[in-house]
mmCIF file of C-alpha atoms in Angstrom:
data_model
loop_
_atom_site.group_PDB
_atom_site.id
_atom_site.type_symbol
_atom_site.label_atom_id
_atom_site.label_comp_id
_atom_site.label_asym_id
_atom_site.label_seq_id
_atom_site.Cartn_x
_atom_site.Cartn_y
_atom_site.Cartn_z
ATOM 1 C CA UNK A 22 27.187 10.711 2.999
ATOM 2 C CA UNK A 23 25.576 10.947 6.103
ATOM 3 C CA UNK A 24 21.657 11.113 7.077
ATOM 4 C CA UNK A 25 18.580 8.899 6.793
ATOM 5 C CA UNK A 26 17.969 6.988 3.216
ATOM 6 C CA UNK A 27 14.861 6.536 1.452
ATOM 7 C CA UNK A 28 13.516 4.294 -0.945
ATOM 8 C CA UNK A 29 10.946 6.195 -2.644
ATOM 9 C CA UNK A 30 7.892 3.348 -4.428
ATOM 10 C CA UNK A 31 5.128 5.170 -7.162
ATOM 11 C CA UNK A 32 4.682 3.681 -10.466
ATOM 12 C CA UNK A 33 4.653 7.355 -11.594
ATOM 13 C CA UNK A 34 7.379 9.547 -12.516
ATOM 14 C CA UNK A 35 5.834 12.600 -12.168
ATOM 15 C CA UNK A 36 4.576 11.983 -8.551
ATOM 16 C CA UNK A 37 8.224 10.187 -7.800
ATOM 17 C CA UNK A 38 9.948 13.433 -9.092
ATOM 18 C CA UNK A 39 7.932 16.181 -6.873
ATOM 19 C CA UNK A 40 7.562 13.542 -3.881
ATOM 20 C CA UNK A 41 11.846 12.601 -4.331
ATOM 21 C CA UNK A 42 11.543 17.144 -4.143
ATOM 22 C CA UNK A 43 9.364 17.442 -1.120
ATOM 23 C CA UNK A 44 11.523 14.717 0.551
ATOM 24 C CA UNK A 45 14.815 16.334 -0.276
ATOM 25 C CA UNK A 46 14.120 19.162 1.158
ATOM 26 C CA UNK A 47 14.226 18.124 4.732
ATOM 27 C CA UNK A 48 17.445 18.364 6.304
ATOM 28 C CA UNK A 49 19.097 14.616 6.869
ATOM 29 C CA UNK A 50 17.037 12.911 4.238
ATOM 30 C CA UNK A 51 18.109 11.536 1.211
ATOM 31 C CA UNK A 52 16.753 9.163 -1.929
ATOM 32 C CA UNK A 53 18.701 6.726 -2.581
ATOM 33 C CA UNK A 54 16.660 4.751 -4.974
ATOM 34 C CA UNK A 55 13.013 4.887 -6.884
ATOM 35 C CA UNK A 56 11.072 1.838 -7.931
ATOM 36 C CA UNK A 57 7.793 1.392 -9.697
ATOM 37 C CA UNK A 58 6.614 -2.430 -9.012
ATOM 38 C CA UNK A 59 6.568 -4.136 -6.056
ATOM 39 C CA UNK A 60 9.201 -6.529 -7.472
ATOM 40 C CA UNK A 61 11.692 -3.510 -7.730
ATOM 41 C CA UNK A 62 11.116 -1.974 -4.583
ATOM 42 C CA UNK A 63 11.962 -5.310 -2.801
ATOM 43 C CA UNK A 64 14.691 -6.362 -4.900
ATOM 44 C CA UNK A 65 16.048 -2.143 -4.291
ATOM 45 C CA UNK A 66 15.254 -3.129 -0.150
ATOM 46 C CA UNK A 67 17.729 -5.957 -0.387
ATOM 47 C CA UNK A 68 20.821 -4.369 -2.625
ATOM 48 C CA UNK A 69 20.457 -0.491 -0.627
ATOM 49 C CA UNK A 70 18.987 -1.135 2.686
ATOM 50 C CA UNK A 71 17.571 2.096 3.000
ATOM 51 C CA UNK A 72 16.380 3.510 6.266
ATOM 52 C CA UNK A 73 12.765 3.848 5.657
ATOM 53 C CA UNK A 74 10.752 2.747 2.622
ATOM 54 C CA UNK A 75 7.578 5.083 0.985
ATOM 55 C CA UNK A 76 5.592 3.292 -0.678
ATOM 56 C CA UNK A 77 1.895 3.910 -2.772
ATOM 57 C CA UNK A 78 -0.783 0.533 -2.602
ATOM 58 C CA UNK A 79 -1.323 1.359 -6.388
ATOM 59 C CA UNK A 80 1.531 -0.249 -8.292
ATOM 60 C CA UNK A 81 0.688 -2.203 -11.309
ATOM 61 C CA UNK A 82 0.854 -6.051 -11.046
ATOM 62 C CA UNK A 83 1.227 -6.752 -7.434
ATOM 63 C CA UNK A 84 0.260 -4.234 -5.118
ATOM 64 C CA UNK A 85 1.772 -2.892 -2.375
ATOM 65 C CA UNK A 86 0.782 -4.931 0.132
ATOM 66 C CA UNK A 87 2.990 -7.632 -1.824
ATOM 67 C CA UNK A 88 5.845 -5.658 -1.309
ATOM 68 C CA UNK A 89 5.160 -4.780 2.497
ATOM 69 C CA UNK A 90 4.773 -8.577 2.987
ATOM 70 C CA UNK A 91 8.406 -9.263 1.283
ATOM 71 C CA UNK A 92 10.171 -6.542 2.535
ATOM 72 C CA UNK A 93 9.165 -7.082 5.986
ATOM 73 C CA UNK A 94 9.600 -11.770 5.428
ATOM 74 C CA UNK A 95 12.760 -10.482 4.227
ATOM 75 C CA UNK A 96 13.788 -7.977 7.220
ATOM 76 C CA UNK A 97 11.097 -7.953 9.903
ATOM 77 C CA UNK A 98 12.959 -4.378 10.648
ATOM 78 C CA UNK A 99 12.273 -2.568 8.170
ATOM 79 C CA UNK A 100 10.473 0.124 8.443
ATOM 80 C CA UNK A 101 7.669 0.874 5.858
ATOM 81 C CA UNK A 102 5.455 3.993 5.642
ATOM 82 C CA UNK A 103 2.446 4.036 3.087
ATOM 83 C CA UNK A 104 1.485 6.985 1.065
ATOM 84 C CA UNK A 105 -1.213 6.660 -0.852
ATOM 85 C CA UNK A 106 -4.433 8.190 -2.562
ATOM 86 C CA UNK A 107 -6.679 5.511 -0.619
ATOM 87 C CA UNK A 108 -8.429 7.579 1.776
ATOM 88 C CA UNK A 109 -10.647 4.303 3.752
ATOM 89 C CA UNK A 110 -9.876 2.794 6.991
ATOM 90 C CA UNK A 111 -9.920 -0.810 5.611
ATOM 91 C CA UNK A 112 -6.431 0.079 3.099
ATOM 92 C CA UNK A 113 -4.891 1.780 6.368
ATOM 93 C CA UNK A 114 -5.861 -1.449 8.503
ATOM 94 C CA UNK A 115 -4.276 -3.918 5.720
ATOM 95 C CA UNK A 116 -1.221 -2.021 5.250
ATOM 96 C CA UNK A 117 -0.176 -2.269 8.659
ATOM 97 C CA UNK A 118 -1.759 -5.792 9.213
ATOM 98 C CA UNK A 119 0.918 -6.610 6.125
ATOM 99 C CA UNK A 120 3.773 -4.967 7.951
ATOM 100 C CA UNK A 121 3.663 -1.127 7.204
ATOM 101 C CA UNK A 122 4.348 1.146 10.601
ATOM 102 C CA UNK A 123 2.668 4.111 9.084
ATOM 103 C CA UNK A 124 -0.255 5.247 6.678
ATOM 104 C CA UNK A 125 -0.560 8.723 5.142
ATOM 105 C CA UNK A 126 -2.941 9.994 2.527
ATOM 106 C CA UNK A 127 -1.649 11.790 -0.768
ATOM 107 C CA UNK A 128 -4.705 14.441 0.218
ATOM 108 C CA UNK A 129 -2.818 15.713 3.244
ATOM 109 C CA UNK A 130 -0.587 18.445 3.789
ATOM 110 C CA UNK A 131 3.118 17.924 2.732
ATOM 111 C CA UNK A 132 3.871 18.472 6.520
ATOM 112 C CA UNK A 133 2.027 15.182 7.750
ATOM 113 C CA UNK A 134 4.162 13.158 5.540
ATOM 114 C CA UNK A 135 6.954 14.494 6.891
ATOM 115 C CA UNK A 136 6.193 14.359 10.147
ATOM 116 C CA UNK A 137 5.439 10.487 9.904
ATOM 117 C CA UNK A 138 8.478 9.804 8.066
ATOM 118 C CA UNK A 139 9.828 10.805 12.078
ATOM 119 C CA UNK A 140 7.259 9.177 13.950
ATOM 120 C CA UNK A 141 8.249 5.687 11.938
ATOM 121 C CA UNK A 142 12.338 6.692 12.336
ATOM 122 C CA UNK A 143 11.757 6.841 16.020
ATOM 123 C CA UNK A 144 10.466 3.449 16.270
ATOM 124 C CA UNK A 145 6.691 4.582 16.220
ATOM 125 C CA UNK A 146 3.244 4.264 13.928
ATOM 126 C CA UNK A 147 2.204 6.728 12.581
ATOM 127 C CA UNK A 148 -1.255 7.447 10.471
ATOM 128 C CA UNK A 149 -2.234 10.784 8.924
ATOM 129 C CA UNK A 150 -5.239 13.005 10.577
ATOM 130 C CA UNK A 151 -7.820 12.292 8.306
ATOM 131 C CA UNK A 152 -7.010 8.384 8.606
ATOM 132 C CA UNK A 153 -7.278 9.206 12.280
ATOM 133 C CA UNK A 154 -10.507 11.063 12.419
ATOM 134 C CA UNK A 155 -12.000 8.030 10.156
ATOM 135 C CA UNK A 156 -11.053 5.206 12.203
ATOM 136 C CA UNK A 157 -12.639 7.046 15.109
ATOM 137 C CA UNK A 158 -15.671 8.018 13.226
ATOM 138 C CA UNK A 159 -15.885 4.218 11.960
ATOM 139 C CA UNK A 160 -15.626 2.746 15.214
ATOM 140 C CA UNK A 161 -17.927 4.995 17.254
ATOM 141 C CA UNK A 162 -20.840 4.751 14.451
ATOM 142 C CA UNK A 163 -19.872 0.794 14.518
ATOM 143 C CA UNK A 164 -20.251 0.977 10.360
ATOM 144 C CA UNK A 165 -18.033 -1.395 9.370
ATOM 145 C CA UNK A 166 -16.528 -2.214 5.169
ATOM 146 C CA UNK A 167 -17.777 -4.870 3.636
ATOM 147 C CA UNK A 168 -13.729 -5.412 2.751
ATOM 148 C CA UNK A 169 -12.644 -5.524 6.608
ATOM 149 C CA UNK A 170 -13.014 -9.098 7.103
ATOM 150 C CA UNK A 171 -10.757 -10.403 4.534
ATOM 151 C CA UNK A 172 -6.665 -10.854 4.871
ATOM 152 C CA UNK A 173 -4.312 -8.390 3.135
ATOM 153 C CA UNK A 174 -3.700 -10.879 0.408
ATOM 154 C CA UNK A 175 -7.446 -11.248 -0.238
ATOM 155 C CA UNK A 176 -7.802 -7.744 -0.379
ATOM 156 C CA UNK A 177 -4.403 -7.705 -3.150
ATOM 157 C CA UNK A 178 -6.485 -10.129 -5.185
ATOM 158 C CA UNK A 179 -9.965 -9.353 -4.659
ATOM 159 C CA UNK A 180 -8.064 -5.543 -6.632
ATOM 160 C CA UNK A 181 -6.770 -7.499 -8.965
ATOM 161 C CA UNK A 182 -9.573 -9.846 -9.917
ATOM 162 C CA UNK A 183 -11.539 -6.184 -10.143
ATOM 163 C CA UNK A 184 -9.295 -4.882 -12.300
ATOM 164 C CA UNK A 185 -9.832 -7.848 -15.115
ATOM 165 C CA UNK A 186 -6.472 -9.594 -14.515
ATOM 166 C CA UNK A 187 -6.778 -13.591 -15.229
ATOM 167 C CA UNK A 188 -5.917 -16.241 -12.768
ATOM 168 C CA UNK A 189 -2.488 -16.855 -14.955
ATOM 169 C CA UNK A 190 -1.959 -13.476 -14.235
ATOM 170 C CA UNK A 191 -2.586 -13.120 -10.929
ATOM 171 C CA UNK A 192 -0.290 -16.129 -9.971
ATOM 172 C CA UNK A 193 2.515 -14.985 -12.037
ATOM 173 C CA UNK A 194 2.787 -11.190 -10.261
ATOM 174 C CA UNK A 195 1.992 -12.739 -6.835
ATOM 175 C CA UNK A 196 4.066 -15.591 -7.153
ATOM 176 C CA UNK A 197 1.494 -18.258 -6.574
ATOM 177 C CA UNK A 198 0.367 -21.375 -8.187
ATOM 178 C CA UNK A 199 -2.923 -20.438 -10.051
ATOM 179 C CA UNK A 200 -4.845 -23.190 -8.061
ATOM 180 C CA UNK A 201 -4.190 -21.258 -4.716
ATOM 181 C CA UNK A 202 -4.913 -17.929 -6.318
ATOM 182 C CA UNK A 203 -8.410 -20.195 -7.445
ATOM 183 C CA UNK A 204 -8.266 -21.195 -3.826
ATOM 184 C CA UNK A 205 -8.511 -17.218 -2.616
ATOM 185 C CA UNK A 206 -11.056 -16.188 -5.306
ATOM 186 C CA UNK A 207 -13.473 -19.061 -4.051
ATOM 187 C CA UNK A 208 -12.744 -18.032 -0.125
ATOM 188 C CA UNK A 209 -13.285 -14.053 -1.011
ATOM 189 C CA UNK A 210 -16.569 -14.855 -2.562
ATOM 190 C CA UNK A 211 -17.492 -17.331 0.329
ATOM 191 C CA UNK A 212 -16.846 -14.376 2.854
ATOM 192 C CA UNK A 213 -18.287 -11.475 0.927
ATOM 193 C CA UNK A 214 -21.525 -13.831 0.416
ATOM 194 C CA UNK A 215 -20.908 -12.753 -3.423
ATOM 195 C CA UNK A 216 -21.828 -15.314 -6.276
ATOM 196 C CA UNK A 217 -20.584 -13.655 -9.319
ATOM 197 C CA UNK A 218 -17.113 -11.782 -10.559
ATOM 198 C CA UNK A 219 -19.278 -8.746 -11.918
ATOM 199 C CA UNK A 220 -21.015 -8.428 -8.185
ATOM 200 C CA UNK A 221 -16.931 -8.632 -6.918
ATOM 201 C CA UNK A 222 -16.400 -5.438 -9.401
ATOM 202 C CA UNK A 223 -19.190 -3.735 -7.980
ATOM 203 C CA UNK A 224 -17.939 -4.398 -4.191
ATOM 204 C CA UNK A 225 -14.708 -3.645 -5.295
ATOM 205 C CA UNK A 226 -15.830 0.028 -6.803
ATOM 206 C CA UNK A 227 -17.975 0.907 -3.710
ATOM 207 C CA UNK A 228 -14.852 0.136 -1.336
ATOM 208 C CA UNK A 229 -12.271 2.093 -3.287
ATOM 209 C CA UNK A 230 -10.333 -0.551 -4.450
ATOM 210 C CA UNK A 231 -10.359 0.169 -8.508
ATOM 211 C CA UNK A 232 -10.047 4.311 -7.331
ATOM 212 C CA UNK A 233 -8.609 6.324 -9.814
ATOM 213 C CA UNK A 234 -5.330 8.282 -8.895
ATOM 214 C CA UNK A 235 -4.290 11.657 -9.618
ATOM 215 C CA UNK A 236 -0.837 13.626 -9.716
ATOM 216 C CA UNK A 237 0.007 15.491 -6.508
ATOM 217 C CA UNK A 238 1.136 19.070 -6.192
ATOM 218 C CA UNK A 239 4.735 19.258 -6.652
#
């Protein structure tokens, strides 16, 4: 069976079902697989090979940024589009610092997706209009986040150390030793000029890392 395969990432059914819909529709696309974790999407990558991956930043444990990082250490290739409910510049800016070639909010119209999911199949990046229209905003005002200085894995962590997971925790779903995920906490604090884990929350809240995600229209 002929066409261009997908590998379709959400930790939610629901949004998987009507997204695995939209996507179906198109002529010369197909799902091959689903995955919910970062862990599944990159073992899926390396058993189906799928054309393009979709993938949401939200996944529970490691985020996915993790699984842009692996896919991509695993086939520098791939090709990677996110689609997420994060709607700031600095999640657009990490995804494709980790690897992704395109970045598309959940808020925009079903057409944008699709028309990225080309973009990316052609060899290009793509980002979706309100993405665009921020990044220009951002760098014409010269505002900056108070996220944009730190590395896509500080970023993963900083949302996870937000979110109340423990240091044991965090090592185990990133696959690190928890003395270098100690390592990162220290160096994100250091950067963000932030003494406490409560004042890390707080950043973390204000920059849309701990937003809370809703079900799209199917």
């Amino acid at each position: 069976m002929s066409g261009t395969t997908i590998l379709l990432v959400d930790d939610h059914p629901v949004v998987r079902a009507g997204y695995r819909k939209l996507l179906e529709r198109q002529p010369g696309y197909r799902v091959i697989a689903e995955a919910e974790s970062a862990a599944a999407a990159y073992r899926d990558y390396r058993r189906l090979k799928p054309d393009i991956v979709i993938l949401d930043l939200s996944l529970p444990g490691a985020s996915g940024l993790e699984a842009i990082r692996r896919i991509r250490a695993y086939d520098r290739a791939a090709r990677i589009l996110v689609f997420s409910m994060h709607q700031g510049t600095p999640f657009a800016l990490k995804a494709f610092e980790a690897g992704a070639c395109g970045y598309v909010t959940k808020s925009s119209p079903p057409h944008e997706l699709v028309a990225a999911m080309g973009t990316v199949m052609r060899g290009g990046q793509a980002v979706s209009e309100d993405i665009a229209r921020e990044i220009a905003a951002e760098r014409l005002s010269g505002r900056r986040s108070p996220i944009e200085d730190l590395g896509p894995r500080e970023v993963e962590i900083l949302g996870l150390i937000a979110s109340g997971k423990t240091t044991e925790a965090i090592a185990d779903a990133l696959s690190l030793s928890p003395k270098t995920v100690q390592n990162y906490h220290s160096s994100i604090k250091a950067k963000l000029r932030i003494q406490t884990d409560a004042d890390l929350v707080w950043l973390s809240i204000s920059a849309g890392l701990m937003m809370r995600r809703t079900c799209p229209d199917s």
